[in-house]
mmCIF file of C-alpha atoms in Angstrom:
data_model
loop_
_atom_site.group_PDB
_atom_site.id
_atom_site.type_symbol
_atom_site.label_atom_id
_atom_site.label_comp_id
_atom_site.label_asym_id
_atom_site.label_seq_id
_atom_site.Cartn_x
_atom_site.Cartn_y
_atom_site.Cartn_z
ATOM 1 C CA MET A 422 65.872 -2.800 8.654
ATOM 2 C CA GLN A 423 66.049 -2.811 12.386
ATOM 3 C CA ASP A 424 63.720 -4.872 14.516
ATOM 4 C CA PRO A 425 60.384 -3.178 14.265
ATOM 5 C CA ASP A 426 59.756 -3.463 18.057
ATOM 6 C CA LYS A 427 63.046 -1.235 18.489
ATOM 7 C CA ILE A 428 62.014 1.318 16.281
ATOM 8 C CA SER A 429 60.053 4.506 17.665
ATOM 9 C CA LEU A 430 57.334 6.310 16.091
ATOM 10 C CA ASN A 431 57.341 10.186 16.823
ATOM 11 C CA PHE A 432 55.548 13.279 15.499
ATOM 12 C CA ILE A 433 56.353 16.830 14.486
ATOM 13 C CA LEU A 434 53.370 19.036 15.064
ATOM 14 C CA SER A 435 53.005 22.531 13.611
ATOM 15 C CA THR A 436 50.884 24.766 11.319
ATOM 16 C CA GLY A 437 51.808 25.136 7.850
ATOM 17 C CA ARG A 438 54.587 27.470 6.553
ATOM 18 C CA THR A 439 56.653 27.072 9.895
ATOM 19 C CA GLY A 440 59.713 25.407 8.392
ATOM 20 C CA SER A 441 58.465 21.982 9.165
ATOM 21 C CA THR A 442 59.315 20.747 5.545
ATOM 22 C CA LEU A 443 63.012 22.152 6.171
ATOM 23 C CA LEU A 444 63.295 20.335 9.568
ATOM 24 C CA THR A 445 61.951 17.073 8.116
ATOM 25 C CA THR A 446 64.488 17.306 5.393
ATOM 26 C CA MET A 447 67.327 17.999 7.768
ATOM 27 C CA LEU A 448 66.326 14.980 9.877
ATOM 28 C CA ASN A 449 66.209 12.596 6.937
ATOM 29 C CA MET A 450 70.008 13.222 6.358
ATOM 30 C CA HIS A 451 70.590 11.368 9.605
ATOM 31 C CA PRO A 452 71.142 7.650 9.079
ATOM 32 C CA GLN A 453 68.998 6.690 12.139
ATOM 33 C CA MET A 454 66.162 8.922 11.371
ATOM 34 C CA LEU A 455 63.326 8.761 8.913
ATOM 35 C CA SER A 456 60.904 11.662 8.680
ATOM 36 C CA THR A 457 57.790 11.893 6.405
ATOM 37 C CA PHE A 458 55.188 14.535 6.126
ATOM 38 C CA GLU A 459 51.494 15.150 5.886
ATOM 39 C CA GLU A 460 50.018 11.827 5.387
ATOM 40 C CA PRO A 461 47.414 10.970 8.172
ATOM 41 C CA PHE A 462 47.372 7.106 8.002
ATOM 42 C CA ALA A 463 48.982 6.760 11.466
ATOM 43 C CA TYR A 464 45.650 8.194 13.049
ATOM 44 C CA ASN A 465 43.143 6.839 10.447
ATOM 45 C CA LEU A 466 44.325 3.282 10.071
ATOM 46 C CA TYR A 467 44.892 2.737 13.753
ATOM 47 C CA GLN A 468 41.246 2.741 14.608
ATOM 48 C CA LYS A 469 40.470 -0.139 12.177
ATOM 49 C CA TYR A 470 43.844 -2.243 12.344
ATOM 50 C CA ASN A 471 44.840 -1.963 15.992
ATOM 51 C CA SER A 472 43.075 -5.093 17.105
ATOM 52 C CA LYS A 473 43.873 -7.113 14.112
ATOM 53 C CA THR A 474 46.471 -9.860 14.995
ATOM 54 C CA ASP A 475 45.823 -12.553 12.270
ATOM 55 C CA TRP A 476 47.537 -11.017 9.178
ATOM 56 C CA ASP A 477 47.306 -12.835 5.974
ATOM 57 C CA ASP A 478 47.893 -11.594 2.373
ATOM 58 C CA GLN A 479 44.297 -10.386 2.086
ATOM 59 C CA LEU A 480 44.495 -8.317 5.196
ATOM 60 C CA ILE A 481 47.899 -6.861 4.036
ATOM 61 C CA LYS A 482 46.261 -5.815 0.664
ATOM 62 C CA GLU A 483 43.174 -4.408 2.483
ATOM 63 C CA PHE A 484 45.552 -2.400 4.577
ATOM 64 C CA CYS A 485 47.383 -0.947 1.499
ATOM 65 C CA TYR A 486 44.152 -0.266 0.029
ATOM 66 C CA ASP A 487 43.205 1.793 3.108
ATOM 67 C CA PHE A 488 46.487 3.368 3.405
ATOM 68 C CA TYR A 489 45.877 5.041 -0.128
ATOM 69 C CA LEU A 490 42.304 5.761 0.402
ATOM 70 C CA PHE A 491 43.027 7.884 3.250
ATOM 71 C CA SER A 492 46.062 9.676 1.738
ATOM 72 C CA GLU A 493 46.207 13.257 1.113
ATOM 73 C CA GLY A 494 46.702 12.492 -2.651
ATOM 74 C CA LYS A 495 50.234 13.940 -2.336
ATOM 75 C CA LEU A 496 52.153 10.873 -1.958
ATOM 76 C CA GLU A 497 54.431 11.748 -5.056
ATOM 77 C CA PRO A 498 57.434 12.185 -4.781
ATOM 78 C CA GLN A 499 58.044 10.977 -1.145
ATOM 79 C CA PHE A 500 56.330 7.716 -1.550
ATOM 80 C CA GLY A 501 57.814 4.600 -3.336
ATOM 81 C CA LYS A 502 55.430 2.065 -4.948
ATOM 82 C CA LYS A 503 52.520 -0.182 -3.672
ATOM 83 C CA GLU A 504 54.542 -3.170 -4.113
ATOM 84 C CA ASP A 505 56.969 -1.695 -1.850
ATOM 85 C CA LEU A 506 54.550 -1.497 0.988
ATOM 86 C CA ILE A 507 53.146 -4.836 0.337
ATOM 87 C CA LYS A 508 56.618 -6.393 0.359
ATOM 88 C CA ILE A 509 57.702 -4.712 3.656
ATOM 89 C CA LEU A 510 54.429 -6.087 5.393
ATOM 90 C CA THR A 511 54.552 -9.406 3.986
ATOM 91 C CA ALA A 512 58.229 -9.831 5.131
ATOM 92 C CA HIS A 513 56.974 -9.259 8.674
ATOM 93 C CA LYS A 514 53.667 -10.900 8.525
ATOM 94 C CA SER A 515 54.513 -13.316 11.353
ATOM 95 C CA GLY A 516 53.743 -11.467 14.467
ATOM 96 C CA LEU A 517 52.369 -8.507 12.347
ATOM 97 C CA THR A 518 49.952 -6.277 14.767
ATOM 98 C CA GLY A 519 48.310 -2.965 13.615
ATOM 99 C CA ALA A 520 50.410 -0.704 15.313
ATOM 100 C CA LYS A 521 53.490 -2.414 13.710
ATOM 101 C CA ALA A 522 51.971 -2.364 10.262
ATOM 102 C CA ILE A 523 51.609 1.389 10.631
ATOM 103 C CA LYS A 524 55.142 1.739 11.802
ATOM 104 C CA LEU A 525 56.538 -0.331 8.892
ATOM 105 C CA ALA A 526 54.314 1.778 6.376
ATOM 106 C CA TYR A 527 56.840 4.541 6.760
ATOM 107 C CA PHE A 528 59.487 2.502 5.270
ATOM 108 C CA ALA A 529 57.837 2.407 1.986
ATOM 109 C CA PHE A 530 58.566 6.305 1.942
ATOM 110 C CA LEU A 531 61.925 7.784 0.612
ATOM 111 C CA PRO A 532 62.824 5.061 -1.561
ATOM 112 C CA ASN A 533 66.090 6.325 -2.223
ATOM 113 C CA LYS A 534 67.121 6.515 1.415
ATOM 114 C CA ASP A 535 69.258 3.719 3.074
ATOM 115 C CA LYS A 536 66.933 2.765 5.945
ATOM 116 C CA SER A 537 69.051 -0.147 7.354
ATOM 117 C CA GLU A 538 70.005 1.890 10.510
ATOM 118 C CA VAL A 539 66.752 3.740 10.990
ATOM 119 C CA THR A 540 65.665 3.514 14.578
ATOM 120 C CA VAL A 541 63.575 6.760 14.849
ATOM 121 C CA VAL A 542 60.578 7.574 12.630
ATOM 122 C CA ILE A 543 59.121 11.003 12.848
ATOM 123 C CA ASP A 544 56.022 11.827 11.186
ATOM 124 C CA LYS A 545 55.126 15.562 10.304
ATOM 125 C CA GLN A 546 51.682 16.436 10.763
ATOM 126 C CA VAL A 547 49.932 19.897 10.204
ATOM 127 C CA LYS A 548 46.262 18.652 10.076
ATOM 128 C CA ILE A 549 46.118 16.133 12.948
ATOM 129 C CA HIS A 550 45.248 18.972 15.660
ATOM 130 C CA PRO A 551 41.597 18.372 16.103
ATOM 131 C CA VAL A 552 42.234 14.673 17.344
ATOM 132 C CA LEU A 553 45.745 15.114 18.854
ATOM 133 C CA SER A 554 44.428 13.859 22.213
ATOM 134 C CA GLU A 555 43.387 10.644 20.629
ATOM 135 C CA LEU A 556 46.687 10.268 18.638
ATOM 136 C CA ILE A 557 48.559 10.870 21.896
ATOM 137 C CA THR A 558 46.369 8.189 23.516
ATOM 138 C CA PHE A 559 46.883 5.710 20.417
ATOM 139 C CA TYR A 560 50.839 6.078 20.596
ATOM 140 C CA PRO A 561 51.660 6.220 24.448
ATOM 141 C CA LYS A 562 55.325 6.105 23.888
ATOM 142 C CA SER A 563 55.729 8.427 21.005
ATOM 143 C CA LYS A 564 57.526 11.945 21.406
ATOM 144 C CA PHE A 565 56.321 15.202 19.882
ATOM 145 C CA ILE A 566 58.266 18.139 18.634
ATOM 146 C CA VAL A 567 56.096 21.143 18.587
ATOM 147 C CA LEU A 568 57.459 23.591 15.962
ATOM 148 C CA TYR A 569 56.471 27.341 16.328
ATOM 149 C CA ARG A 570 56.794 30.208 14.121
ATOM 150 C CA ASP A 571 56.096 33.960 14.921
ATOM 151 C CA ALA A 572 52.443 34.335 14.092
ATOM 152 C CA ARG A 573 53.305 37.781 12.524
ATOM 153 C CA ASP A 574 55.634 36.121 9.911
ATOM 154 C CA ASN A 575 53.576 32.889 9.597
ATOM 155 C CA SER A 576 50.254 34.920 8.863
ATOM 156 C CA LEU A 577 52.284 37.177 6.244
ATOM 157 C CA VAL A 578 53.876 34.238 4.339
ATOM 158 C CA LYS A 579 50.419 32.412 4.194
ATOM 159 C CA TYR A 580 48.798 35.609 3.091
ATOM 160 C CA LYS A 581 51.386 35.930 0.229
ATOM 161 C CA ARG A 582 51.031 32.580 -0.732
ATOM 162 C CA SER A 583 47.318 32.671 -1.031
ATOM 163 C CA PHE A 584 47.660 35.295 -3.562
ATOM 164 C CA LYS A 585 49.990 33.137 -5.586
ATOM 165 C CA GLN A 586 47.457 30.584 -5.542
ATOM 166 C CA LYS A 587 44.716 33.124 -6.209
ATOM 167 C CA ARG A 588 42.732 32.373 -3.107
ATOM 168 C CA LYS A 589 43.188 35.819 -1.440
ATOM 169 C CA ARG A 590 42.534 35.223 2.154
ATOM 170 C CA SER A 591 43.091 37.803 4.661
ATOM 171 C CA LEU A 592 45.859 38.254 7.291
ATOM 172 C CA TYR A 593 43.103 38.188 9.871
ATOM 173 C CA TYR A 594 41.996 34.726 8.477
ATOM 174 C CA PHE A 595 45.681 33.386 8.993
ATOM 175 C CA ALA A 596 46.075 34.898 12.381
ATOM 176 C CA LYS A 597 42.807 33.128 13.448
ATOM 177 C CA ILE A 598 44.340 29.811 12.263
ATOM 178 C CA TRP A 599 47.679 30.189 13.858
ATOM 179 C CA ASN A 600 46.031 31.105 17.287
ATOM 180 C CA HIS A 601 43.483 28.368 17.071
ATOM 181 C CA GLU A 602 46.131 25.466 16.169
ATOM 182 C CA TYR A 603 48.629 26.432 18.587
ATOM 183 C CA LYS A 604 46.169 26.789 21.530
ATOM 184 C CA ILE A 605 45.386 23.171 20.691
ATOM 185 C CA LEU A 606 49.069 22.080 20.522
ATOM 186 C CA ASN A 607 49.912 23.884 23.743
ATOM 187 C CA ARG A 608 46.800 22.448 25.681
ATOM 188 C CA GLU A 609 47.132 18.856 24.577
ATOM 189 C CA THR A 610 50.986 18.581 24.744
ATOM 190 C CA GLY A 611 50.860 20.182 28.162
ATOM 191 C CA LYS A 612 48.833 17.279 29.381
ATOM 192 C CA ILE A 613 51.725 14.623 28.926
ATOM 193 C CA SER A 614 55.049 14.095 30.437
ATOM 194 C CA SER A 615 57.534 16.962 29.679
ATOM 195 C CA GLU A 616 60.147 14.258 28.509
ATOM 196 C CA ARG A 617 57.878 13.485 25.478
ATOM 197 C CA VAL A 618 57.677 17.164 24.252
ATOM 198 C CA LEU A 619 60.398 19.204 22.714
ATOM 199 C CA LYS A 620 59.379 22.685 21.735
ATOM 200 C CA ILE A 621 61.435 24.284 18.827
ATOM 201 C CA LYS A 622 61.242 27.650 17.300
ATOM 202 C CA TYR A 623 61.640 28.246 13.417
ATOM 203 C CA GLU A 624 63.843 31.378 14.511
ATOM 204 C CA GLU A 625 66.047 29.068 16.576
ATOM 205 C CA LEU A 626 66.411 26.389 13.912
ATOM 206 C CA VAL A 627 67.452 29.028 11.324
ATOM 207 C CA GLU A 628 69.569 31.223 13.470
ATOM 208 C CA ASN A 629 71.551 28.214 15.081
ATOM 209 C CA PRO A 630 70.761 25.135 13.027
ATOM 210 C CA GLU A 631 73.626 23.029 14.562
ATOM 211 C CA LYS A 632 72.548 23.800 18.088
ATOM 212 C CA THR A 633 68.990 22.991 17.335
ATOM 213 C CA LEU A 634 69.744 19.872 15.633
ATOM 214 C CA ILE A 635 71.961 18.711 18.476
ATOM 215 C CA LEU A 636 69.012 19.392 20.810
ATOM 216 C CA ILE A 637 66.560 17.167 18.610
ATOM 217 C CA SER A 638 69.140 14.317 18.306
ATOM 218 C CA SER A 639 69.506 14.284 21.957
ATOM 219 C CA PHE A 640 65.618 14.376 22.492
ATOM 220 C CA PHE A 641 65.423 11.173 20.312
ATOM 221 C CA LYS A 642 68.786 9.680 21.818
ATOM 222 C CA VAL A 643 70.735 9.404 18.629
ATOM 223 C CA PRO A 644 74.167 11.042 18.022
ATOM 224 C CA PHE A 645 74.086 14.288 16.304
ATOM 225 C CA ASP A 646 75.056 13.984 12.562
ATOM 226 C CA ALA A 647 76.676 16.934 10.803
ATOM 227 C CA ALA A 648 75.357 15.656 7.461
ATOM 228 C CA MET A 649 71.907 17.071 8.559
ATOM 229 C CA LEU A 650 73.325 20.648 7.809
ATOM 230 C CA ASN A 651 73.893 19.554 4.213
ATOM 231 C CA TYR A 652 70.243 19.068 3.401
ATOM 232 C CA ASP A 653 70.286 21.534 0.603
ATOM 233 C CA GLU A 654 72.789 19.486 -1.566
ATOM 234 C CA LYS A 655 70.574 16.221 -0.953
ATOM 235 C CA PHE A 656 67.494 18.203 -2.078
ATOM 236 C CA LYS A 657 69.034 19.184 -5.264
ATOM 237 C CA GLU A 658 70.141 15.784 -5.793
ATOM 238 C CA ASN A 659 66.739 14.259 -5.428
ATOM 239 C CA ILE A 660 65.155 16.761 -7.501
ATOM 240 C CA SER A 661 67.573 16.017 -10.394
ATOM 241 C CA SER A 662 67.404 12.095 -9.892
ATOM 242 C CA SER A 663 63.522 12.305 -9.660
ATOM 243 C CA SER A 664 63.168 14.388 -12.954
ATOM 244 C CA THR A 665 62.539 11.338 -15.071
ATOM 245 C CA SER A 666 60.273 9.559 -12.513
ATOM 246 C CA ILE A 667 57.766 12.331 -11.414
ATOM 247 C CA SER A 668 55.781 14.797 -13.296
ATOM 248 C CA HIS A 669 57.161 18.361 -13.982
ATOM 249 C CA SER A 670 54.326 19.898 -12.266
ATOM 250 C CA VAL A 671 55.181 18.184 -8.989
ATOM 251 C CA ILE A 672 58.765 19.373 -9.402
ATOM 252 C CA ASP A 673 57.622 22.862 -10.289
ATOM 253 C CA ASN A 674 55.411 22.798 -7.070
ATOM 254 C CA LEU A 675 58.207 21.770 -4.832
ATOM 255 C CA LEU A 676 60.622 24.456 -6.231
ATOM 256 C CA LEU A 677 58.029 27.009 -5.854
ATOM 257 C CA PHE A 678 56.712 26.396 -2.396
ATOM 258 C CA HIS A 679 60.114 24.946 -1.014
ATOM 259 C CA GLU A 680 62.677 26.996 -2.662
ATOM 260 C CA GLY A 681 64.411 27.355 0.600
ATOM 261 C CA LEU A 682 65.345 23.747 0.566
ATOM 262 C CA SER A 683 67.824 24.284 -2.280
ATOM 263 C CA GLN A 684 69.559 26.927 -0.205
ATOM 264 C CA LYS A 685 71.793 26.950 2.976
ATOM 265 C CA VAL A 686 69.765 27.841 5.961
ATOM 266 C CA ASN A 687 69.512 31.620 6.498
ATOM 267 C CA THR A 688 67.635 34.085 8.647
ATOM 268 C CA LYS A 689 66.227 36.307 5.743
ATOM 269 C CA LYS A 690 62.586 35.181 6.455
ATOM 270 C CA VAL A 691 62.888 35.956 10.202
ATOM 271 C CA GLY A 692 60.944 39.259 11.182
ATOM 272 C CA VAL A 693 59.974 40.160 7.894
ATOM 273 C CA TRP A 694 56.838 41.306 9.175
ATOM 274 C CA LYS A 695 58.539 44.356 10.631
ATOM 275 C CA THR A 696 59.152 45.785 7.179
ATOM 276 C CA GLU A 697 56.475 44.270 4.971
ATOM 277 C CA LEU A 698 53.322 44.815 7.195
ATOM 278 C CA LYS A 699 51.698 48.180 8.167
ATOM 279 C CA GLU A 700 51.512 49.092 11.772
ATOM 280 C CA LYS A 701 47.780 48.307 11.939
ATOM 281 C CA GLU A 702 48.099 44.899 10.285
ATOM 282 C CA TYR A 703 50.915 43.480 12.801
ATOM 283 C CA ASN A 704 48.854 45.004 15.723
ATOM 284 C CA MET A 705 45.892 43.174 14.523
ATOM 285 C CA ILE A 706 47.772 39.862 14.404
ATOM 286 C CA TRP A 707 49.203 40.548 17.859
ATOM 287 C CA SER A 708 45.710 41.303 19.183
ATOM 288 C CA VAL A 709 44.312 37.948 17.792
ATOM 289 C CA CYS A 710 47.238 36.005 18.805
ATOM 290 C CA LYS A 711 48.797 37.812 21.962
ATOM 291 C CA SER A 712 48.024 35.217 24.646
ATOM 292 C CA THR A 713 49.160 32.255 22.652
ATOM 293 C CA LEU A 714 52.242 34.326 21.247
ATOM 294 C CA LEU A 715 53.481 35.066 24.904
ATOM 295 C CA LYS A 716 52.810 31.466 26.159
ATOM 296 C CA SER A 717 54.925 30.057 23.145
ATOM 297 C CA GLY A 718 57.736 32.527 24.014
ATOM 298 C CA TYR A 719 57.235 35.296 21.792
ATOM 299 C CA LYS A 720 57.257 39.066 22.524
ATOM 300 C CA ALA A 721 55.309 42.021 21.673
ATOM 301 C CA GLU A 722 58.315 43.887 19.923
ATOM 302 C CA ASN A 723 56.296 47.193 20.139
ATOM 303 C CA CYS A 724 53.190 45.668 18.926
ATOM 304 C CA LYS A 725 49.878 46.909 20.698
ATOM 305 C CA SER A 726 46.629 45.200 21.487
ATOM 306 C CA PHE A 727 43.332 46.999 20.263
ATOM 307 C CA PHE A 728 39.954 46.087 19.218
ATOM 308 C CA TYR A 729 40.559 44.942 15.711
ATOM 309 C CA PHE A 730 37.434 43.278 14.562
ATOM 310 C CA ARG A 731 35.727 45.082 11.521
ATOM 311 C CA VAL A 732 32.574 44.136 9.724
ATOM 312 C CA ASN A 733 34.442 43.176 6.665
ATOM 313 C CA MET A 734 36.258 40.634 8.766
ATOM 314 C CA LEU A 735 33.007 38.484 9.095
ATOM 315 C CA PRO A 736 33.195 36.482 5.921
ATOM 316 C CA ASP A 737 36.774 35.279 6.869
ATOM 317 C CA PHE A 738 35.609 34.792 10.559
ATOM 318 C CA LEU A 739 32.945 32.551 9.137
ATOM 319 C CA ARG A 740 35.227 30.930 6.753
ATOM 320 C CA PHE A 741 37.674 30.249 9.518
ATOM 321 C CA TYR A 742 35.121 28.938 11.978
ATOM 322 C CA ILE A 743 33.290 26.630 9.543
ATOM 323 C CA THR A 744 36.410 24.972 7.845
ATOM 324 C CA ARG A 745 39.001 24.902 10.749
ATOM 325 C CA VAL A 746 36.574 24.365 13.763
ATOM 326 C CA ILE A 747 33.120 22.996 12.943
ATOM 327 C CA LEU A 748 33.857 20.850 9.867
ATOM 328 C CA PRO A 749 37.015 19.105 11.265
ATOM 329 C CA PHE A 750 35.163 18.358 14.638
ATOM 330 C CA LEU A 751 32.077 16.863 12.655
ATOM 331 C CA TYR A 752 34.317 14.760 10.412
ATOM 332 C CA TYR A 753 36.459 13.389 13.248
ATOM 333 C CA LYS A 754 33.557 12.865 15.406
ATOM 334 C CA THR A 755 31.778 10.777 12.557
ATOM 335 C CA PRO A 756 32.160 6.957 13.244
ATOM 336 C CA TYR A 757 35.030 5.483 11.320
ATOM 337 C CA SER A 758 32.828 3.233 9.037
ATOM 338 C CA ILE A 759 31.116 6.379 7.713
ATOM 339 C CA ARG A 760 34.298 8.389 7.227
ATOM 340 C CA TYR A 761 35.676 5.354 5.197
ATOM 341 C CA LEU A 762 32.385 5.711 2.924
ATOM 342 C CA ILE A 763 32.989 9.378 2.603
ATOM 343 C CA LYS A 764 36.562 8.747 1.470
ATOM 344 C CA LYS A 765 35.415 6.102 -1.158
ATOM 345 C CA VAL A 766 32.857 8.294 -2.585
ATOM 346 C CA MET A 767 35.131 11.290 -2.637
ATOM 347 C CA TYR A 768 38.016 9.120 -4.219
ATOM 348 C CA ASN A 769 36.750 9.558 -7.894
ATOM 349 C CA LYS A 770 36.164 13.141 -7.498
ATOM 350 C CA LYS A 771 39.528 14.101 -5.477
ATOM 351 C CA PHE A 772 42.045 11.741 -7.057
ATOM 352 C CA LYS A 773 40.822 10.373 -10.289
ATOM 353 C CA GLY A 774 43.042 11.657 -13.043
ATOM 354 C CA SER A 775 45.232 13.477 -10.404
ATOM 355 C CA LYS A 776 48.686 14.389 -11.087
ATOM 356 C CA TRP A 777 49.537 13.248 -7.571
ATOM 357 C CA THR A 778 48.155 9.638 -7.956
ATOM 358 C CA SER A 779 48.171 6.440 -9.880
ATOM 359 C CA GLN A 780 44.844 4.589 -10.327
ATOM 360 C CA THR A 781 46.507 1.197 -10.178
ATOM 361 C CA PHE A 782 47.484 1.666 -6.435
ATOM 362 C CA TYR A 783 43.782 2.187 -5.337
ATOM 363 C CA GLN A 784 42.767 -1.277 -6.772
ATOM 364 C CA LYS A 785 42.205 -3.990 -4.182
ATOM 365 C CA SER A 786 43.588 -6.733 -6.302
#
């Protein structure tokens, strides 16, 4: 491992179903990059551990306990073992700080990856938007990739996925989410130096992956590595090698919702809204997201604005506003100590017996 002080921590910011997992998989093919996804410990643990300077074995175990407590319950198959995390932190116990411990925790992910040359850690986040301003303050040297995808395609793919999951949300609901999240991302990243922000479109990534990856490599000041274009071979290799160590249900989920990772990059999912949505549907999405789409570099492409709201949209409007605006605001404004207790209470309900987790990790001892 490189000197932790010389390793940078950075973030990919996006909403779901934007190709962020594809980008993360590509970046992990680079020997100097380590990219993980959707575990919010960089934000949650900073508040408790940033001021900690006297690290002993007990504090390291407590850190590991909290790391898992605040996990999304989906560490498998990207995370190694509890012992890996303890070993990494113990090896750097002398001079360990909270920020350094958080940075080192990333090295317990992707156990099959050679991390000896890693100098750039890139954390993919799709839920941290309500506290993005705080995250930016916590990590003043971090860089941010904002990954966009046309709201019309994004809403469509989420809508289709909701039917697979038997949740049946509306296109309107997903359009509201897209608009809300990218308004936050544009606003907050617009407050920091432009040298720290790189805006990438999913459409650019799949239409010209090499050019996009060269741009990203330059952004992080590492040389471009053509191996990033061979992500599909590595994904299939990892699935094959993991078949005996992780559950079949996890593999089935990966193959179902990330099937594109096993294929060469292509543009078949770009602009599908033009053929799969009705005129009134894509006009509605455009009407909801118009201002944010234009600011994000997208064009109308014959879409027209109109007064779209109907009474039957009210349930999804309330669902969006309560689950995506009010509850995240209340949760993150709650003092850390109370959020900690909430997590402890919810642990048994959410994680006990879960296919994603192992009970032994959660134990303090």
